Short mmCIF file of C-alpha atoms and ligand atoms in Angstrom, two decimals:
data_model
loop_
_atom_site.label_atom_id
_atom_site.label_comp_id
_atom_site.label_asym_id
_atom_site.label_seq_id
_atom_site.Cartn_x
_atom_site.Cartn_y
_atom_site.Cartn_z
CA UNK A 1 -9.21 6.00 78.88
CA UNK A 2 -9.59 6.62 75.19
CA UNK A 3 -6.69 6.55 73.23
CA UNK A 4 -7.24 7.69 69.61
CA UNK A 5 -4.43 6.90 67.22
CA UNK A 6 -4.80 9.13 64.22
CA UNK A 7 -4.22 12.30 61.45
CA UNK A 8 -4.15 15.73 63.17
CA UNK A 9 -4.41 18.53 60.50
CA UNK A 10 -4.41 22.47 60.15
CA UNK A 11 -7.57 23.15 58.14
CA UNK A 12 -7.52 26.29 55.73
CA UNK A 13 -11.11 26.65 54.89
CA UNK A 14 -12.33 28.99 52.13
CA UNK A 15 -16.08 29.45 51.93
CA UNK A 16 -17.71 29.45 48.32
CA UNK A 17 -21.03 29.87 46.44
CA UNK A 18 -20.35 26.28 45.14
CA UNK A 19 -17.73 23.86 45.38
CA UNK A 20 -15.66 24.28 42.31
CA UNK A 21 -15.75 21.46 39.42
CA UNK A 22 -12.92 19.87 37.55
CA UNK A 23 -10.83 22.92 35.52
CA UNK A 24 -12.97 25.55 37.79
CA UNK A 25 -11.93 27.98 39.46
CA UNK A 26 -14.13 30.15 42.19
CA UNK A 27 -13.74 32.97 44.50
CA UNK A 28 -13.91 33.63 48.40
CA UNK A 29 -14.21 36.41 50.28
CA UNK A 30 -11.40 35.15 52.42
CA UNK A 31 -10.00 32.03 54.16
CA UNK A 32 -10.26 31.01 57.77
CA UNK A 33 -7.82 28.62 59.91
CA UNK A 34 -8.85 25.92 62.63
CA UNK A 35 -7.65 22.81 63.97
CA UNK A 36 -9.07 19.49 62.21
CA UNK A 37 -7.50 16.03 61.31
CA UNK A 38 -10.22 13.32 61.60
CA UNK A 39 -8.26 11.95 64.78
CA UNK A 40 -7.84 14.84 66.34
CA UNK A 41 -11.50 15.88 66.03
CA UNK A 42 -12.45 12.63 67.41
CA UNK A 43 -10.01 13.05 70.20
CA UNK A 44 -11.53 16.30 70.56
CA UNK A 45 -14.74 15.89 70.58
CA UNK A 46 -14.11 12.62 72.96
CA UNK A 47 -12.58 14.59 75.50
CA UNK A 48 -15.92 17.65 75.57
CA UNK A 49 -17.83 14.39 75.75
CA UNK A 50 -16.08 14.08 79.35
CA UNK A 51 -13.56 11.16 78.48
CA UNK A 52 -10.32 10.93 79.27
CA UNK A 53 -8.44 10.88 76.13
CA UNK A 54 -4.93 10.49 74.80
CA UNK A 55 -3.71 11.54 71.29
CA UNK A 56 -1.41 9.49 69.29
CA UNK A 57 -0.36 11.35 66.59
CA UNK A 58 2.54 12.96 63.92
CA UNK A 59 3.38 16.43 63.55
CA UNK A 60 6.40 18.20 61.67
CA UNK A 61 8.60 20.48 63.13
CA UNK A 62 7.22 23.44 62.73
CA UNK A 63 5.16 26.17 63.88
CA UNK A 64 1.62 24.30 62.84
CA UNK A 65 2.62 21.46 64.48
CA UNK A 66 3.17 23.52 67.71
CA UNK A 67 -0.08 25.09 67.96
CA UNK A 68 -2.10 21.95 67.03
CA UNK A 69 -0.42 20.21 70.59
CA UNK A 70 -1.36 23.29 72.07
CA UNK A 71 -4.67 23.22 71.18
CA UNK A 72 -5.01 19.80 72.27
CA UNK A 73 -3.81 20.66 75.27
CA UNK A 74 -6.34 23.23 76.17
CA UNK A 75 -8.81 21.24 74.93
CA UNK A 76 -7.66 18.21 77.67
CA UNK A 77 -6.27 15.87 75.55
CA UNK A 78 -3.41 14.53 76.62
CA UNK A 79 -0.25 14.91 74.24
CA UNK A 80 2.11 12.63 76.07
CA UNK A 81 1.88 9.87 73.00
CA UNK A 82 2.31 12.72 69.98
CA UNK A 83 5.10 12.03 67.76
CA UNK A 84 7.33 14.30 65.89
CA UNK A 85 7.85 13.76 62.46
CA UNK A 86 10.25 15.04 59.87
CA UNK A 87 7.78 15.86 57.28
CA UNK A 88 5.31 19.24 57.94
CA UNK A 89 2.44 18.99 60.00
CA UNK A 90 -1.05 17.96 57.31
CA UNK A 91 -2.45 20.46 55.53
CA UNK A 92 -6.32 20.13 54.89
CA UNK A 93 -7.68 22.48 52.31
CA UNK A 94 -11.00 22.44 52.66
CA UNK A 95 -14.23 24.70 50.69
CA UNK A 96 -17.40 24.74 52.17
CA UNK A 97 -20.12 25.69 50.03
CA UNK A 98 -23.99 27.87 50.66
CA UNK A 99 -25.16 25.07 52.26
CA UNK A 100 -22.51 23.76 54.39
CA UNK A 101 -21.33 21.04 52.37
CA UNK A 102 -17.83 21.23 51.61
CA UNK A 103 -15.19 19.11 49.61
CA UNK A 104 -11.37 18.33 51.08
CA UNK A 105 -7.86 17.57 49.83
CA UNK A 106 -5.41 16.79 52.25
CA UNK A 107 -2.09 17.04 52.13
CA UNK A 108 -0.65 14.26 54.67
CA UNK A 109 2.89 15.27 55.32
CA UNK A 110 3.72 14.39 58.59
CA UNK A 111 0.50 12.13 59.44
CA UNK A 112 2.43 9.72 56.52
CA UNK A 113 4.95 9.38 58.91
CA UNK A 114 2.92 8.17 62.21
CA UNK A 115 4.63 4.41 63.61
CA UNK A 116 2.31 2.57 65.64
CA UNK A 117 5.15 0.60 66.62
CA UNK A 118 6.43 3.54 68.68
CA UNK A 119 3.25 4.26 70.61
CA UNK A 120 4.15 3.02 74.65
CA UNK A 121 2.67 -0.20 75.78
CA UNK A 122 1.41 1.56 78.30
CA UNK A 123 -0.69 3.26 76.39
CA UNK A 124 -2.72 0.66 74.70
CA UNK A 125 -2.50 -1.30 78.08
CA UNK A 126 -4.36 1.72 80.10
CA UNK A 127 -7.05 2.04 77.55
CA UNK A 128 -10.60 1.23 77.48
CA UNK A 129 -11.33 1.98 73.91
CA UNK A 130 -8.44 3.00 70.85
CA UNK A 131 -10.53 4.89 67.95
CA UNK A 132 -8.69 4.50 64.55
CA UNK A 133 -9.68 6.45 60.85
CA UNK A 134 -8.24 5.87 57.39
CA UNK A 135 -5.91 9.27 57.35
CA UNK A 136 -2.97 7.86 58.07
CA UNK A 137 -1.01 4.67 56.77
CA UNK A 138 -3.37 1.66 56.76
CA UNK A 139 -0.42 -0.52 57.78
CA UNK A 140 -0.13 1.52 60.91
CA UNK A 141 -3.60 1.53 61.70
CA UNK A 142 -3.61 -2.06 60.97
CA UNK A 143 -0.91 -2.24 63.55
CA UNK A 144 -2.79 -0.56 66.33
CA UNK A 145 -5.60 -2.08 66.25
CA UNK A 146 -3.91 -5.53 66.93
CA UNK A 147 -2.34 -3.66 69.58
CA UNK A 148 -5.04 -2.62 71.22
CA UNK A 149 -6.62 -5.54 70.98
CA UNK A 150 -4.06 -7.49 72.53
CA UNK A 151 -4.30 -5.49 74.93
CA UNK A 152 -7.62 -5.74 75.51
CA UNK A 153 -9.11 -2.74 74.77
CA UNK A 154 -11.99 -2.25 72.19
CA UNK A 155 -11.28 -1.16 68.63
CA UNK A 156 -13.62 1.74 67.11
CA UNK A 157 -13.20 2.27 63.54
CA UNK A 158 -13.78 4.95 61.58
CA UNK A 159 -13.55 4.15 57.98
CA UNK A 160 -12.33 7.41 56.71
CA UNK A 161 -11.88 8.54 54.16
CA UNK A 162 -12.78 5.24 52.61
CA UNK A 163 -9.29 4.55 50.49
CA UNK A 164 -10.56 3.68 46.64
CA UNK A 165 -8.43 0.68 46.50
CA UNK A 166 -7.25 -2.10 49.59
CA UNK A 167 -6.66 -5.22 49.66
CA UNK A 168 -9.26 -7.79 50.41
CA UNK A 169 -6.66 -9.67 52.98
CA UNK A 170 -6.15 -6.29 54.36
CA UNK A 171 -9.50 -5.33 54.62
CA UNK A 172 -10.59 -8.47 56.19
CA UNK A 173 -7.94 -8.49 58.97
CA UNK A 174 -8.52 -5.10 59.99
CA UNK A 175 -12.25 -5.68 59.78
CA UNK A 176 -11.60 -8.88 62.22
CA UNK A 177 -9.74 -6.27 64.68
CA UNK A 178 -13.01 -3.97 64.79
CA UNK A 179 -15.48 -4.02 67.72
CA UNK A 180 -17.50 -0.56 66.76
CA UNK A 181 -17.54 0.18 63.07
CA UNK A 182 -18.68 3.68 61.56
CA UNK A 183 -19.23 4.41 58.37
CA UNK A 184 -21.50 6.96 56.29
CA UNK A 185 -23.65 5.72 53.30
CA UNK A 186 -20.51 6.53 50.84
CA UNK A 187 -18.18 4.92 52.89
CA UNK A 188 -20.59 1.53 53.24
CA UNK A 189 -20.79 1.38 49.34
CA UNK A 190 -17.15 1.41 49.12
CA UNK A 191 -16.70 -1.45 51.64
CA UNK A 192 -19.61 -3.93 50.78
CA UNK A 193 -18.55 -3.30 46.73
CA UNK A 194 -15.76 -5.07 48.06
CA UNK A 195 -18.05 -7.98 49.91
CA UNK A 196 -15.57 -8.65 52.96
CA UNK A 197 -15.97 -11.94 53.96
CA UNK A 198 -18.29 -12.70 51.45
CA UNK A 199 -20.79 -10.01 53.01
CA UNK A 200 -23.89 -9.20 51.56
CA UNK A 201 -25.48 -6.03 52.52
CA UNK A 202 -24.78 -4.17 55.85
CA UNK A 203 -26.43 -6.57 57.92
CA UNK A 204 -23.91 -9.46 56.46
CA UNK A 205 -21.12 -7.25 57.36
CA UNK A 206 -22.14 -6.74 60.94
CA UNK A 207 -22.81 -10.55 61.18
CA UNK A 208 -19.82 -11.76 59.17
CA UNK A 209 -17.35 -9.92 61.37
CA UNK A 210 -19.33 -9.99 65.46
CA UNK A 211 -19.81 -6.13 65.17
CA UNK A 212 -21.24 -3.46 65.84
CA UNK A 213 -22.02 -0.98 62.34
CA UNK A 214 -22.88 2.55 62.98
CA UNK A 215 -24.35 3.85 59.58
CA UNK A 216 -24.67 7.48 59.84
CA UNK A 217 -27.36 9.13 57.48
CA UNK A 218 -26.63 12.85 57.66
CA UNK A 219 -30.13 15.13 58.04
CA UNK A 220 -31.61 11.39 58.30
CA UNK A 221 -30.09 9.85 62.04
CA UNK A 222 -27.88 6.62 61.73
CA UNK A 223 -28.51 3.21 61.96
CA UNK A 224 -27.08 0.99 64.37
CA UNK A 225 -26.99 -2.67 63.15
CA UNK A 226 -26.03 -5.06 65.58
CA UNK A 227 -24.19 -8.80 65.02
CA UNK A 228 -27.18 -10.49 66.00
CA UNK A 229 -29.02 -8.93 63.04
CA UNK A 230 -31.35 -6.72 64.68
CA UNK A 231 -31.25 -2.78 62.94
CA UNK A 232 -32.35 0.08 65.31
CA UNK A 233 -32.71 3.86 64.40
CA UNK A 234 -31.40 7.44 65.85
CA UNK A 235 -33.27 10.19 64.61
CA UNK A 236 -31.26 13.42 63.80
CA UNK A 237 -32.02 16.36 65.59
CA UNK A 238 -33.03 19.26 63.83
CA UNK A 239 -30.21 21.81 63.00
CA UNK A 240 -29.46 25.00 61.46
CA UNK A 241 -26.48 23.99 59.26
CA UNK A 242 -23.34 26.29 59.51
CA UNK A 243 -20.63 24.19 58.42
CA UNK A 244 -21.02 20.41 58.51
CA UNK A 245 -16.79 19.60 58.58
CA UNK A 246 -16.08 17.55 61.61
CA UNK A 247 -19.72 16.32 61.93
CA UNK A 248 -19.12 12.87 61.25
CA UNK A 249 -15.60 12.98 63.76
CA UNK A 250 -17.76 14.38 66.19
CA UNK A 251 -20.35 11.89 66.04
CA UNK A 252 -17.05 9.49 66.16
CA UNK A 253 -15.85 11.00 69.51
CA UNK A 254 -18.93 11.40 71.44
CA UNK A 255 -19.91 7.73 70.28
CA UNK A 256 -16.63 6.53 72.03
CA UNK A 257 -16.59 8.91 75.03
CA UNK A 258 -20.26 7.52 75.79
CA UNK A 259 -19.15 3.61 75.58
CA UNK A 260 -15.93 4.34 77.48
CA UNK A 261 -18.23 5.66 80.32
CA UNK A 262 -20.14 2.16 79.96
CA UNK A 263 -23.09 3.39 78.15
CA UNK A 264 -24.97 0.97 75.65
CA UNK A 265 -24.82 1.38 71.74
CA UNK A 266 -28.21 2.86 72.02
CA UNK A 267 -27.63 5.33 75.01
CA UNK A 268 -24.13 6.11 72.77
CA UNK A 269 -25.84 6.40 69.30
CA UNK A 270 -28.63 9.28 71.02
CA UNK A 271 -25.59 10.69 72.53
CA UNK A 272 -23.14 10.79 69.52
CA UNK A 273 -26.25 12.13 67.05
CA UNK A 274 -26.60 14.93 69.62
CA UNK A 275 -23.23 15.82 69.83
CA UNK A 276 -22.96 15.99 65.51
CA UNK A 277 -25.79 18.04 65.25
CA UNK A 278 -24.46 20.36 67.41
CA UNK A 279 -20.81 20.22 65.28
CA UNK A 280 -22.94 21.35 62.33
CA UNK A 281 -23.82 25.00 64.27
CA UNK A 282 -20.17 26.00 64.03
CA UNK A 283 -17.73 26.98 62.01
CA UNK A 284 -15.05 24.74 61.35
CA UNK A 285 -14.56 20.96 62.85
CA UNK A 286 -13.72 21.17 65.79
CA UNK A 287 -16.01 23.94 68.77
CA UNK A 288 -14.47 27.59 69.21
CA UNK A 289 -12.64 27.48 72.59
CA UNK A 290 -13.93 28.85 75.56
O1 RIB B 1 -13.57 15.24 58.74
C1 RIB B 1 -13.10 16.55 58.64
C2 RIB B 1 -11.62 16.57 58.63
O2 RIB B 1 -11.16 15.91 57.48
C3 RIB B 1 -11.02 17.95 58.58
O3 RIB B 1 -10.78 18.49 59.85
C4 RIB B 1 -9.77 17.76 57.74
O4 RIB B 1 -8.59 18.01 58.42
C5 RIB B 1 -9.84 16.32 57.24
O5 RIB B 1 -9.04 15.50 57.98
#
């Protein structure tokens, strides 16, 4: 069992010629709605991957917050460790640009609230893998992954959105937690400016802490760069980009659904890179329904 612990989001999405600069302003035709959150992408993407997968989430009380359990629920992702929270359910506005790029403010509301504290033992005890991200409170993902670990499950870690400032204790202990670490080339040159453990280079950081990096490279594959110090490559496949939001989740979730089944981190990477390329061909970040 997966259990993702994580930001769940409604995503208002305006398409645009180009993404608007500082003092800007642009016009859409129109805006569109779909589910997103990083977690709940991964979760989602986990669970079309064929894994059994629980959400651990916050909503607010509200009507957002309603249809984003419902949606996970037709998706098959189990709800049973939601949470409600007092603030609204997070907002992500999000513009996506010609070429499927897009740029994204979110507005956290009730993923600020999230405890990891008050996610069931049981939970963490029953699971194979927990897959974290940066969208909520660090201190609470902090939190679950010494859960999980304690428990014995294996910690993936998504490093975004990569936060511009943390501390170096913090970054080190939660780095220490992390089995599976995925980040994109922006996300790396956050981290390694901030030489964890003394790390130089990707390869340090995969050495320094006894992980696994995933480097994902867009158009160009990812990386996977192993403790031992060996660096192997997964090709992209070629795609027709529609909208690229939820790629990298994607990738996330199919990476974790593949290990939870007992694949390798080679038989996972080919699997995960699939899986994003095919997130790319639809609108939105997470696939229509039915
Ligand atoms: O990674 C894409 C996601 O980031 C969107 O779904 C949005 O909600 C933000 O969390």
């Amino acid at each position: 069992m997966i259990l993702v612990f994580g930001s769940v989001n409604v995503d208002l999405v305006a398409r645009v010629e180009a993404i608007p600069r500082p003092g800007e302003t642009v016009l859409s035709p129109g805006s569109t709605t779909h589910f997103g959150g990083k977690g709940a992408n991964q979760a989602v993407a986990a669970a079309r991957a064929g894994a059994v997968v629980q959400m651990a989430g916050a909503v607010g009380p509200d009507a957002f917050g309603a249809s984003c359990l419902e949606n996970f629920r037709q998706r098959g992702v189990g709800v049973d460790a939601m949470q409600q929270a007092g603030l609204a359910t997070g907002v992500a506005f999000i513009t996506v640009d010609r070429q499927g790029e897009n740029a994204i403010t979110v507005a956290s509301g009730a993923n600020g609230q999230i405890r990891a504290a008050d996610v069931p033992q049981g939970w963490f005890d029953e699971s194979d893998l927990c897959v974290l991200q940066m969208e909520v409170p660090l201190a609470e993902t902090l939190l679950a992954a010494r859960r999980a670990r304690d428990a014995g499950a294996r910690v993936v870690l998504n490093y975004a959105p990569a936060p511009a400032r943390i501390g170096a204790d913090l970054l080190d202990g939660l780095l220490a937690l992390t089995d599976v670490l995925v980040l994109n080339e922006h996300e790396a040159a956050t981290i390694l400016s901030m030489a964890p453990r003394g790390a130089a280079g990707a390869e340090g950081l995969a050495r320094g802490f006894g992980l696994d990096l995933v480097l994902t490279l867009g158009a160009r594959g990812a990386d996977w760069l192993a403790a031992d110090g060996t660096r192997t490559h997964q090709p992209a496949l070629p795609v027709q980009v529609v909208d690229t939001t939820g790629a990298g989740d994607t990738f996330v979730g199919a990476l974790a659904a593949a290990l939870a089944a007992g694949q390798g981190m080679a038989q996972a990477m080919a699997a995960a890179t699939a899986a994003a390329a095919a997130a790319c061909g639809w609108e939105g970040a997470q696939p229509p329904l039915g």
